[in-house]
CSV table of C-alpha atoms and ligand atoms in Angstrom, one decimal:
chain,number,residue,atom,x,y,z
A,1,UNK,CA,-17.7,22.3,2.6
A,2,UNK,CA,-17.1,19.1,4.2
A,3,UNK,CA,-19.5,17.7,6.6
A,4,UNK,CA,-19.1,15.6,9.7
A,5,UNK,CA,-17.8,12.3,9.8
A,6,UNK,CA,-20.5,10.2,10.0
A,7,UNK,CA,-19.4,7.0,12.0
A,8,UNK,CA,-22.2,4.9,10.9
A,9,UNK,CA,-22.8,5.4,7.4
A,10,UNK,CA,-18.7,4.7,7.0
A,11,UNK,CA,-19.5,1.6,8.7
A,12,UNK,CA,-22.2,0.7,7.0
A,13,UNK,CA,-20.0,0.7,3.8
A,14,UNK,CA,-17.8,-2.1,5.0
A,15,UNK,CA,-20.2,-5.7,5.5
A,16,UNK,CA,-17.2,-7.2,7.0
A,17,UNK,CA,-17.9,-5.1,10.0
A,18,UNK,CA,-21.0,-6.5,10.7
A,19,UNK,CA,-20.1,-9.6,11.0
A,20,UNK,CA,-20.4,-11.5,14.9
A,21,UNK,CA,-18.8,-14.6,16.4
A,22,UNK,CA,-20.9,-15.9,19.5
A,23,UNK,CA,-22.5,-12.7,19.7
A,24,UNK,CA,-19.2,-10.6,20.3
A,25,UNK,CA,-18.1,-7.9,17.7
A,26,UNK,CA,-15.0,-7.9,16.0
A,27,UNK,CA,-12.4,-5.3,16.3
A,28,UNK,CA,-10.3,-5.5,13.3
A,29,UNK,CA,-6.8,-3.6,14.2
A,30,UNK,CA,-5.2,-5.6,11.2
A,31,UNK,CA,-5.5,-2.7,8.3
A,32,UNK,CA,-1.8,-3.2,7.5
A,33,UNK,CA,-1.9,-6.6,6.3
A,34,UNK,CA,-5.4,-6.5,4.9
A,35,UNK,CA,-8.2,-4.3,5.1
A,36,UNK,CA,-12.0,-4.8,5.3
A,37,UNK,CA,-13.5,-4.9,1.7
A,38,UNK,CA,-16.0,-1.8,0.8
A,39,UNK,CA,-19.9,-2.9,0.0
A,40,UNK,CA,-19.0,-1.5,-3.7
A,41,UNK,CA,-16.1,-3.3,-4.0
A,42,UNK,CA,-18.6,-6.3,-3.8
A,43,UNK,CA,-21.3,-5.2,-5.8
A,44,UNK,CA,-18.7,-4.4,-8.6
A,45,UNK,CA,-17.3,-7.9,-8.6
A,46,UNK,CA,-20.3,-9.5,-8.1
A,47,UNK,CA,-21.5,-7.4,-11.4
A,48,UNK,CA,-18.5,-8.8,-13.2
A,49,UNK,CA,-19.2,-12.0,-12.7
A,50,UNK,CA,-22.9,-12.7,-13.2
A,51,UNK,CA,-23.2,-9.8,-16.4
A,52,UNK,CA,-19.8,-9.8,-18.1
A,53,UNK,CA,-18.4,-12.9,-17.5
A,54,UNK,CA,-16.1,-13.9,-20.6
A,55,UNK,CA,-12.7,-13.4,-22.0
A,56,UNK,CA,-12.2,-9.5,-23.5
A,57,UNK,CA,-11.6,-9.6,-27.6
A,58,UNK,CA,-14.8,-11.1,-28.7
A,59,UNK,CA,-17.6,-9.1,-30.3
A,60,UNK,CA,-20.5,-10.4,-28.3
A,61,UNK,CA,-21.9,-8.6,-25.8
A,62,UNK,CA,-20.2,-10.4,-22.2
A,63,UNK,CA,-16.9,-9.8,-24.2
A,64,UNK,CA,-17.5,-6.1,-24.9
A,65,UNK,CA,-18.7,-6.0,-21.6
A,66,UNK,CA,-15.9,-7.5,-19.9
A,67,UNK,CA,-13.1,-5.1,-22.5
A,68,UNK,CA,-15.3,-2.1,-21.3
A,69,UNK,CA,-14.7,-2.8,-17.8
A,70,UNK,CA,-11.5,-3.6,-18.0
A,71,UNK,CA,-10.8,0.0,-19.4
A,72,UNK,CA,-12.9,1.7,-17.0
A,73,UNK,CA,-10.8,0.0,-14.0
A,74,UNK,CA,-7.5,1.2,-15.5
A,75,UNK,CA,-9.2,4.8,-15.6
A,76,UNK,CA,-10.6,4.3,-12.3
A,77,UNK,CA,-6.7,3.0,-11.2
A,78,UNK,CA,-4.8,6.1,-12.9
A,79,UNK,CA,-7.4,8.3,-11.4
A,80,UNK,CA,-6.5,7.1,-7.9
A,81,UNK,CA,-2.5,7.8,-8.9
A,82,UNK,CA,-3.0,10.9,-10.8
A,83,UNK,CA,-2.5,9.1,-13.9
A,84,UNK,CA,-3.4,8.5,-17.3
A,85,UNK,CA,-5.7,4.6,-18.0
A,86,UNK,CA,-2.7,4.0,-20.4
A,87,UNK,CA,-0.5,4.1,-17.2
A,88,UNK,CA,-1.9,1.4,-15.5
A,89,UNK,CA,-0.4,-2.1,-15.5
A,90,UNK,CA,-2.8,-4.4,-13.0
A,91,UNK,CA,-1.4,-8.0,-11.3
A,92,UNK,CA,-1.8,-10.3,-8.7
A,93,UNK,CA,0.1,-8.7,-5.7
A,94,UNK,CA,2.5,-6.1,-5.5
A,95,UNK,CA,5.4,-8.5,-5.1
A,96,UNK,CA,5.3,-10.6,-7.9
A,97,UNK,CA,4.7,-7.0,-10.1
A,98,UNK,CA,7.9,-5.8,-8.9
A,99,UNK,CA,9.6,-9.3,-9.9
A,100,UNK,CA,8.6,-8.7,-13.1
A,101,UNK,CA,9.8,-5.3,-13.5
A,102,UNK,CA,12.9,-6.1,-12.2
A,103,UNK,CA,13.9,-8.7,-14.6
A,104,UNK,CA,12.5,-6.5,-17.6
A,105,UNK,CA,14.5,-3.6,-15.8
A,106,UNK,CA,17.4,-5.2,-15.2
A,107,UNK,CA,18.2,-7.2,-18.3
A,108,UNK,CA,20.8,-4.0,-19.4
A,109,UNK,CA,22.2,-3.5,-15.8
A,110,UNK,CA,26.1,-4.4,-15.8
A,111,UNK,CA,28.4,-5.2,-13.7
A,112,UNK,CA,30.0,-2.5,-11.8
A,113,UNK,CA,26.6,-0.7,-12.1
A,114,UNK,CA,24.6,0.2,-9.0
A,115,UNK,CA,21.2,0.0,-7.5
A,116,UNK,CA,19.9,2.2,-4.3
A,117,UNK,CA,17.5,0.5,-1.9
A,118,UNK,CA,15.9,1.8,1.3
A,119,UNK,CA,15.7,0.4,4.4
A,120,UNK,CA,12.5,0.3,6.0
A,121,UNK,CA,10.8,-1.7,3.3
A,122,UNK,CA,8.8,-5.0,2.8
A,123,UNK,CA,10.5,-7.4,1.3
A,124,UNK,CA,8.9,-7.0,-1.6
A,125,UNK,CA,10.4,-4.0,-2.7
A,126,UNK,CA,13.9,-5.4,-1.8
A,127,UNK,CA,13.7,-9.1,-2.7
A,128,UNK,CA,13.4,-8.3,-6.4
A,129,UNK,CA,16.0,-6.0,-6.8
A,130,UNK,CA,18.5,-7.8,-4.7
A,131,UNK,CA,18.1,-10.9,-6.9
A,132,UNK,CA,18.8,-9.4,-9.9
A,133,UNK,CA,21.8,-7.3,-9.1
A,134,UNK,CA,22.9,-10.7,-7.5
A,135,UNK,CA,22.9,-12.1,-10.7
A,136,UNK,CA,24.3,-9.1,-13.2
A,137,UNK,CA,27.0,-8.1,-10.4
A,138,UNK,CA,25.7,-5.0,-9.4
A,139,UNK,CA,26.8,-3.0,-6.2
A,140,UNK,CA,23.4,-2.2,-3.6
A,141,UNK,CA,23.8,0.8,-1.5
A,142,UNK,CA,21.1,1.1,1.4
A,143,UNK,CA,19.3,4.5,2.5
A,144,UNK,CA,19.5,4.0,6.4
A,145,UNK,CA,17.5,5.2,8.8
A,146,UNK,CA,17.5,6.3,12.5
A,147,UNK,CA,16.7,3.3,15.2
A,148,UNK,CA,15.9,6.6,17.2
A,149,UNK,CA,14.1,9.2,15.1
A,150,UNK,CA,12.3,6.3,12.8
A,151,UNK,CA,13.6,8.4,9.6
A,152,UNK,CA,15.3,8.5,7.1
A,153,UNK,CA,18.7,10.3,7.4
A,154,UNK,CA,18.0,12.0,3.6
A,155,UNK,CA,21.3,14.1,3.4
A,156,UNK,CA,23.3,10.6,3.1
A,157,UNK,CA,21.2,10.2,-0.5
A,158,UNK,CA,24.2,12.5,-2.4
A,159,UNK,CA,26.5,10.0,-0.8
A,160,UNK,CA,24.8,7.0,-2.2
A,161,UNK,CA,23.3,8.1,-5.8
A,162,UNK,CA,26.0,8.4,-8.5
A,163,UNK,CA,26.6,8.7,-11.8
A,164,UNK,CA,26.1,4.5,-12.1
A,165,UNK,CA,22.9,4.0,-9.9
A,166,UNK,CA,20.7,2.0,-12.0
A,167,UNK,CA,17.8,2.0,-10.1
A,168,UNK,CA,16.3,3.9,-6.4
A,169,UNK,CA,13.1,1.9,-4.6
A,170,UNK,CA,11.6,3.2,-1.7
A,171,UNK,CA,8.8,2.8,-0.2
A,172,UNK,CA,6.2,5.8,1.2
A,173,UNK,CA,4.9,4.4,4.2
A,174,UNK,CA,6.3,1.9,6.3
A,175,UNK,CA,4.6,-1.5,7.2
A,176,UNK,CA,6.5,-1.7,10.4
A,177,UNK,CA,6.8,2.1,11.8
A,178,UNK,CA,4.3,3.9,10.5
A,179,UNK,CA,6.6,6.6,9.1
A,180,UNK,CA,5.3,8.6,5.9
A,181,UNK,CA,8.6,9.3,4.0
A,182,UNK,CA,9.8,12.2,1.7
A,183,UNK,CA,9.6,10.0,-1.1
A,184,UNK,CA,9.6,12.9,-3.8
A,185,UNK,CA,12.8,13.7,-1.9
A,186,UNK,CA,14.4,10.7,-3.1
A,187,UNK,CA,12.7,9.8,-6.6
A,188,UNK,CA,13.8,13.3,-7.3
A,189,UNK,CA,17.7,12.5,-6.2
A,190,UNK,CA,17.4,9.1,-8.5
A,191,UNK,CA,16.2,11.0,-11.1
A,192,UNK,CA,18.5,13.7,-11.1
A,193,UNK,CA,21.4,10.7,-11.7
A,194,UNK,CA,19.3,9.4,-14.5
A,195,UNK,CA,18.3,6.6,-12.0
A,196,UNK,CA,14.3,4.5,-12.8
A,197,UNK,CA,12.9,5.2,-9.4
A,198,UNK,CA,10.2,3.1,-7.9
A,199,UNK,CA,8.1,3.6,-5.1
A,200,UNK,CA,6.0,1.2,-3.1
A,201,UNK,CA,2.9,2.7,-2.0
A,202,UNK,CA,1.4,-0.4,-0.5
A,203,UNK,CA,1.4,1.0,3.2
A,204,UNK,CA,0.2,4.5,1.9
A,205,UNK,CA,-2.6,4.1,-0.4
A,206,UNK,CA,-4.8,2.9,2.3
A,207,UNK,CA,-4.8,6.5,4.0
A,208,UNK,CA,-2.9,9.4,1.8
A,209,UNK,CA,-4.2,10.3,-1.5
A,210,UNK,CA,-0.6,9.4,-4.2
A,211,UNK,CA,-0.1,11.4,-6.3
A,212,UNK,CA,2.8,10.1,-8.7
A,213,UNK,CA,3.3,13.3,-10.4
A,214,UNK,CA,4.2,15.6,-7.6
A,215,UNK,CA,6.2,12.4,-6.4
A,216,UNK,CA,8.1,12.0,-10.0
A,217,UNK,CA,8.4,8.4,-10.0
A,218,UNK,CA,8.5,5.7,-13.3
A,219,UNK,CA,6.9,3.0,-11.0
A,220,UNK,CA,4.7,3.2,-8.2
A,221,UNK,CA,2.7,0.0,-6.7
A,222,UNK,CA,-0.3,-0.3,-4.2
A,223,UNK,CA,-2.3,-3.7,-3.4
A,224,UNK,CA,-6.0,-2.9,-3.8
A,225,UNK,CA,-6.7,-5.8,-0.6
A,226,UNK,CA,-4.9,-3.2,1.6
A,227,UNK,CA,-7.2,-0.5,0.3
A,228,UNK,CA,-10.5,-1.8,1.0
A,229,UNK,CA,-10.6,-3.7,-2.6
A,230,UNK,CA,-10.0,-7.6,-3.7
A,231,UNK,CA,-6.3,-9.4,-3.8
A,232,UNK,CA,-4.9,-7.8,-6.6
A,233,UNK,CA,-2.4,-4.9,-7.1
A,234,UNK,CA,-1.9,-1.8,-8.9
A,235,UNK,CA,0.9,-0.7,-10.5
A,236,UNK,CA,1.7,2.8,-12.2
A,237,UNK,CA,4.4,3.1,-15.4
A,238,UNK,CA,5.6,6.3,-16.9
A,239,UNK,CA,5.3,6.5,-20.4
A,240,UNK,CA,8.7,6.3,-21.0
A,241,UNK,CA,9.7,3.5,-19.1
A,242,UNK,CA,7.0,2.1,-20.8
A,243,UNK,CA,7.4,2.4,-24.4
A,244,UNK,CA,11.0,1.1,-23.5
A,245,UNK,CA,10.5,-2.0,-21.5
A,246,UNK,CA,10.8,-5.2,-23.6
A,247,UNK,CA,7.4,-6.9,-22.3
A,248,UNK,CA,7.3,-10.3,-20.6
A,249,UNK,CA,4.3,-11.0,-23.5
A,250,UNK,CA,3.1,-14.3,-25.3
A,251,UNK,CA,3.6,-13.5,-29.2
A,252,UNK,CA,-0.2,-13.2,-29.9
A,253,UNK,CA,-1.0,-10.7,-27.1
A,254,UNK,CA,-2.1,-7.0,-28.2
A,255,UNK,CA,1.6,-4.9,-27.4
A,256,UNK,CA,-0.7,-1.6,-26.7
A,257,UNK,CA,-1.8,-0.6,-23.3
A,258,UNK,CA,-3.5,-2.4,-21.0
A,259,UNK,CA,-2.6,-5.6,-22.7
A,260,UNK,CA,1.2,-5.0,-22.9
A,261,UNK,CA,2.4,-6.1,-19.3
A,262,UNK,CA,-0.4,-7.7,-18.2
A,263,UNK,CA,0.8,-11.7,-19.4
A,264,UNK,CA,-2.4,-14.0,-19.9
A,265,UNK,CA,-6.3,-13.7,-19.2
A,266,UNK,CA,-6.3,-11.0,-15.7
A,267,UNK,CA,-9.0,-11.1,-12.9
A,268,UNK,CA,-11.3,-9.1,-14.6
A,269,UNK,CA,-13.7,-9.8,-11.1
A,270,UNK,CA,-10.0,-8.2,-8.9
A,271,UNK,CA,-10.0,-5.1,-11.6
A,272,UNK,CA,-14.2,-4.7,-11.3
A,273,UNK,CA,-13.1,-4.8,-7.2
A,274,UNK,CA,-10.7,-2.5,-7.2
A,275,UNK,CA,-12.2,0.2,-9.3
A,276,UNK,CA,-15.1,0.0,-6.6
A,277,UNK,CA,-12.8,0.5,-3.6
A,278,UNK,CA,-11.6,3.2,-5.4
A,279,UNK,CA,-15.1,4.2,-6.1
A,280,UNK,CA,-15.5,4.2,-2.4
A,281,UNK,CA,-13.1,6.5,-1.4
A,282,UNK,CA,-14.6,8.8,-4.4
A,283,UNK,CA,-17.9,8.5,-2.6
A,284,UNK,CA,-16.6,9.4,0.9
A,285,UNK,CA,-15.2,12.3,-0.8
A,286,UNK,CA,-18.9,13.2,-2.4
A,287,UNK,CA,-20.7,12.4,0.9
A,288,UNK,CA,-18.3,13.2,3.7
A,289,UNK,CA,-15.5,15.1,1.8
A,290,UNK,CA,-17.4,17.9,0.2
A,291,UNK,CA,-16.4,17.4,-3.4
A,292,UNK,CA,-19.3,18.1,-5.5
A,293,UNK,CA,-21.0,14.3,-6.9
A,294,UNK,CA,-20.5,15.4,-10.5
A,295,UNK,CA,-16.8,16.5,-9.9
A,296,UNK,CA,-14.3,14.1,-11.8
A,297,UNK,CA,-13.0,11.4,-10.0
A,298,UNK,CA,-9.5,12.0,-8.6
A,299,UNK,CA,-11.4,15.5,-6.9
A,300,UNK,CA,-13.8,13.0,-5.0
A,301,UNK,CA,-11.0,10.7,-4.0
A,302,UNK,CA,-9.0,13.5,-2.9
A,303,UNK,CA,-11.6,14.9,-1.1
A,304,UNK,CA,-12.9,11.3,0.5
A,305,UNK,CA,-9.0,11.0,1.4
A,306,UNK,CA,-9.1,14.2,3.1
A,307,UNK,CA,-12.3,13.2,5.1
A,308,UNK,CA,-10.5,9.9,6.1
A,309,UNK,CA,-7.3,11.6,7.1
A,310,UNK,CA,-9.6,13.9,9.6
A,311,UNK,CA,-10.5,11.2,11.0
A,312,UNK,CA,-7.6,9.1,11.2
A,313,UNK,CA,-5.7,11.6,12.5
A,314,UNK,CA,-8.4,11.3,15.8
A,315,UNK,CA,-7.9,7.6,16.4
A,316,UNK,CA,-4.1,7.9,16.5
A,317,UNK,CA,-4.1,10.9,18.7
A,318,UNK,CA,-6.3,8.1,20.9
A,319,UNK,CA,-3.8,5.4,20.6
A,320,UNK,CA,-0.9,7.6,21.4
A,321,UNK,CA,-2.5,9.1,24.5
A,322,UNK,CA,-3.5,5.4,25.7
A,323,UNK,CA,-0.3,4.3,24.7
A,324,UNK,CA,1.9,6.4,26.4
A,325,UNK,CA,0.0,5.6,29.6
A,326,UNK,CA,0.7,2.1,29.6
A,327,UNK,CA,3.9,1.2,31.8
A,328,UNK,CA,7.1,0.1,30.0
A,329,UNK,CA,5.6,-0.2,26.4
A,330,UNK,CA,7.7,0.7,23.7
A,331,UNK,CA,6.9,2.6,20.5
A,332,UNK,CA,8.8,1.7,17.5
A,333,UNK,CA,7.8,4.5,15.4
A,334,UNK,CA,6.8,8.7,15.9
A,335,UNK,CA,5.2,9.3,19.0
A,336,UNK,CA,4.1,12.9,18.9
A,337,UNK,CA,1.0,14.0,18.7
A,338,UNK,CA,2.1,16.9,17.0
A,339,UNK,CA,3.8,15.2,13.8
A,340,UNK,CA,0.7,13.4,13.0
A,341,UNK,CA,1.4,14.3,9.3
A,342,UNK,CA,4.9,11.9,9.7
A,343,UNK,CA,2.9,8.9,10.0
A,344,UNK,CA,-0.1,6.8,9.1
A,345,UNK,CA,-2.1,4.7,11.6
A,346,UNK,CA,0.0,1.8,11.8
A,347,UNK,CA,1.7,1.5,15.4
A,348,UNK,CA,4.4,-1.3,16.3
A,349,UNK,CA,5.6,-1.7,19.8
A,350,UNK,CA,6.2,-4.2,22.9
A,351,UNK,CA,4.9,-4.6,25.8
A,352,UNK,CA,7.4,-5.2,29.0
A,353,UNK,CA,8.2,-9.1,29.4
A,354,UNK,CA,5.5,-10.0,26.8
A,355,UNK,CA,6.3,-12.5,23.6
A,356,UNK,CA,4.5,-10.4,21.3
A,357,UNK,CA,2.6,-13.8,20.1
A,358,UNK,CA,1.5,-14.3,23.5
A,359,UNK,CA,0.2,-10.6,23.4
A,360,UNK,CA,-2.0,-11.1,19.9
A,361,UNK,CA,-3.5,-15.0,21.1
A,362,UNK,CA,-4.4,-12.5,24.4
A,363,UNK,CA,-6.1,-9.7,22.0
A,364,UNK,CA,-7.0,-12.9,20.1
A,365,UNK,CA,-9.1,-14.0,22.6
A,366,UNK,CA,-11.2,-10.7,23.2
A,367,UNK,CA,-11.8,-10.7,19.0
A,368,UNK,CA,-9.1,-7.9,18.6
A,369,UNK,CA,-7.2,-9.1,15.3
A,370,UNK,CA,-3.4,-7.6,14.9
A,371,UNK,CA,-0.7,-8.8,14.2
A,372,UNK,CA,3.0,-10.0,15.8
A,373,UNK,CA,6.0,-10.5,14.1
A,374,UNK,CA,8.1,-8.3,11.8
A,375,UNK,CA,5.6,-8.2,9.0
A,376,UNK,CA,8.5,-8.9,6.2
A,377,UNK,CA,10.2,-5.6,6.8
A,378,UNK,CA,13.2,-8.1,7.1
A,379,UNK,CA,15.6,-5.2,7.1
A,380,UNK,CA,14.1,-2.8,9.0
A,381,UNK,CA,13.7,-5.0,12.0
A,382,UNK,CA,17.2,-6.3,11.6
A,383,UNK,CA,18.3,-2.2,11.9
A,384,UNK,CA,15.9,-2.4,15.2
A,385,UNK,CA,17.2,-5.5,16.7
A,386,UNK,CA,13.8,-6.7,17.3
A,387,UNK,CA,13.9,-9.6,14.6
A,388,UNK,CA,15.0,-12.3,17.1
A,389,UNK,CA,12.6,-11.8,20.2
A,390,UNK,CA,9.6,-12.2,17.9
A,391,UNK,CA,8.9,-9.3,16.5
A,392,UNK,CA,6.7,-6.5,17.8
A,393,UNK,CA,3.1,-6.5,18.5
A,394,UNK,CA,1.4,-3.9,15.6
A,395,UNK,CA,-1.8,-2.5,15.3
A,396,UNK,CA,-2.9,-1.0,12.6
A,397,UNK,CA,-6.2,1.2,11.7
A,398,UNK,CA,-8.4,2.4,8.7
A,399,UNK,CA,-10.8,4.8,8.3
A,400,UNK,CA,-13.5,2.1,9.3
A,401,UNK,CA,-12.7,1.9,13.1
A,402,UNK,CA,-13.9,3.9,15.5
A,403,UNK,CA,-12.2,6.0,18.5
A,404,UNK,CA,-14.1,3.9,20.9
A,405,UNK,CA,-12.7,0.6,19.3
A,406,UNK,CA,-9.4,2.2,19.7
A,407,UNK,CA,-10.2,2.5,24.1
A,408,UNK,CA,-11.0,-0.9,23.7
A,409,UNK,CA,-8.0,-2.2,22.1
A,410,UNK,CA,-5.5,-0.2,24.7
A,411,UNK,CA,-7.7,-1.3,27.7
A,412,UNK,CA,-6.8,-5.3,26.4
A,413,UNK,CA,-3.4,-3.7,25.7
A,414,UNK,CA,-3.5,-2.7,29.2
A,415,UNK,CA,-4.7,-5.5,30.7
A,416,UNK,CA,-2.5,-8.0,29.0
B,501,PLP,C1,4.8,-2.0,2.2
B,501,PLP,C2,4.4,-3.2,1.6
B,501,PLP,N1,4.9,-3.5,0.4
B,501,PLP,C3,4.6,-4.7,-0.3
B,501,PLP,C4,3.8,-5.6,0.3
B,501,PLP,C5,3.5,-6.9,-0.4
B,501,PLP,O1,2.2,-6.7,-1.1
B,501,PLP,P1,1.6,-8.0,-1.8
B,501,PLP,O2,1.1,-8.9,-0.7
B,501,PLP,O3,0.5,-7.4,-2.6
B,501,PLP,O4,2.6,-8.6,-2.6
B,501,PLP,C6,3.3,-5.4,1.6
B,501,PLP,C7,2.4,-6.4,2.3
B,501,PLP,O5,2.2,-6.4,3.4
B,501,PLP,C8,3.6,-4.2,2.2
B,501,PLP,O6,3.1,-3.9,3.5
């Protein structure tokens, strides 16, 4: 059975939150663009560094060291998709993974073909795919969604998937809105064309538990410094696509798994990292979660997701209420209280005859940290129209704030 959510141990998890300026605390409402790191994401890395630090290959003991840690972060990374360690490609950032993929992806695209992309997303999962059907001549069709609703209008998908769509990328959670979409929805209309579907999970791995076989994608990506780990990303690769991909690989380079897309010597200190922010939510799950300490790993982060969700779903229910009490401010994302399910913490709005810069120096100055701007959802805020006044104010939360931090940031909301 689960137990209660115990405020202070969570915090006690996360050193970042300890950490004063002049004696004030901070309140860090920035989750979406970077979260807190856990305490054993630290210890990991620090680990790496001071007992296994050397290249993987070698038959001395670092080496082995370093090659055994390696595989365990892989495991540790499928484990937190639902996916095998021979699944698991790890990079620098989600961005400059998807660049890669799309040039190995797209080297067979023709023109006339077509690619689907969807219009809430970062730029990272556009970007990519835009330059290289630029360059081969292919046709992009966009999944739209409503300015009004903050969803995607999914019926319009037969419309746009076809007998020559290449490629479908979506993302599950938006950076900007908040909104959680039916991404198996989509995958599963790419797929049924014969499409390679992708899905960015930057936005969601932070608070859902992904699970990329009920979703049914070939690619799905998360940054670990989103979800409590180091600056690195994650990215999952079917089998198939796998063993079909021509490699972007110096000559020497092993071709098996993990070695295959992973080009030169990786962060084995960001891999260490991430496997302990995984490792975190696993011990959530044990401690908070009720999962049983000896059950296998994807049970304890499952379970330490669903302990965090409990939770979450609290502090948004705050925000909304103190939201909607505040005169003239304007939600750019789901509102109700009661579709809590449709969206993750992640809240972007404006505040009546307020730049939304002049609204983030003001929360600035109490030691509230969020974010103004459009975030790089270049498209989405284009659809919204809020591009050229300077964005929107966002504030986003984790599992580490609390529902009193969540008062305080609406009364500065308020009072600014
Ligand atoms: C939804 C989403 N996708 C992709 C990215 C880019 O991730 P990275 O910085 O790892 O390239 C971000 C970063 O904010 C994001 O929010």
């Amino acid at each position: 059975m689960a137990a209660r959510w115990d405020m202070e141990a969570v915090r006690a998890a996360f050193p970042g939150l300890a950490v004063r300026d002049e004696g004030r605390a901070r309140l860090y409402a920035d989750a979406p663009a970077g979260t807190q790191v856990a305490a054993r994401c630290l210890e990991r890395m620090n680990r790496a560094l001071v007992e296994s630090c050397a290249n993987d290959g070698g038959s001395f003991r670092t080496s082995r060291a370093a090659e055994a840690l390696m595989l365990e972060a892989h495991a540790g990374a499928g484990a937190l998709f639902n996916a095998g360690a021979d699944e698991i490609v790890f990079g620098l950032n989600t961005t400059s993974l998807f660049f890669a993929f799309a040039y190995m992806l797209s080297r067979d695209w023709k023109t006339g073909d077509e690619i689907v992309l969807t219009r809430m997303d970062h730029d990272a999962n556009v970007a990519p795919w835009l330059t290289m059907a630029q360059e081969k001549g292919v046709t992009v069709r966009w999944l739209d969604f409503s300015p009004e609703s903050f969803e995607y209008d999914y019926a319009a998908l037969d419309g746009l998937i076809g007998p020559r769509t290449r490629l479908v990328a979506c993302s599950h959670a938006s950076n900007l809105l908040g909104t959680i979409n039916d991404v198996a929805r989509i995958v599963a209309a790419g797929r049924a064309a014969g499409a390679v579907t992708v899905v960015d999970a930057v936005q969601s791995a932070p608070h859902l538990p992904v699970d990329v076989k009920a979703i049914g994608c070939d690619i799905l990506c998360a940054s670990a410094y989103k979800f409590f780990g180091p600056h690195a990303a994650v990215l999952y690769l079917a089998p198939a696509l796998r063993d079909r991909l021509t490699p972007l690989k110096v000559r020497p380079s092993p071709a098996a798994m993990p070695w295959r897309f992973a080009p030169g010597t990786p962060s084995f200190e960001a891999q260490a990292g991430t496997l302990g922010a995984i490792e975190h939510m696993a011990g959530l799950g044990a401690t908070l979660g009720g999962a049983d300490p000896a059950a296998p790993l994807r049970e304890r982060i499952v379970a330490g997701y669903a302990a965090a969700i409990a939770h979450e779903a609290e502090l948004m229910r705050v925000f909304l209420d103190g939201a909607a009490a505040i005169p003239g401010l304007t939600l750019y994302g789901l509102s109700s209280p009661n579709r809590l399910e449709g969206r993750v913490p992640t809240f972007s709005f404006r505040l009546p005859g307020k730049h939304p810069a002049a609204v983030a120096q003001a929360l600035a100055d109490e030691n509230i940290f969020a974010w103004a701007g459009s975030f790089y959802a270049q498209e989405a805020a284009g659809r919204l129209g809020i591009g050229p006044g300077g964005g929107v104010n966002r504030v986003g939360l984790a599992h580490y704030n609390t529902a009193d931090e969540v008062r305080r940031l609406l009364g500065a909301l308020a009072a600014a």
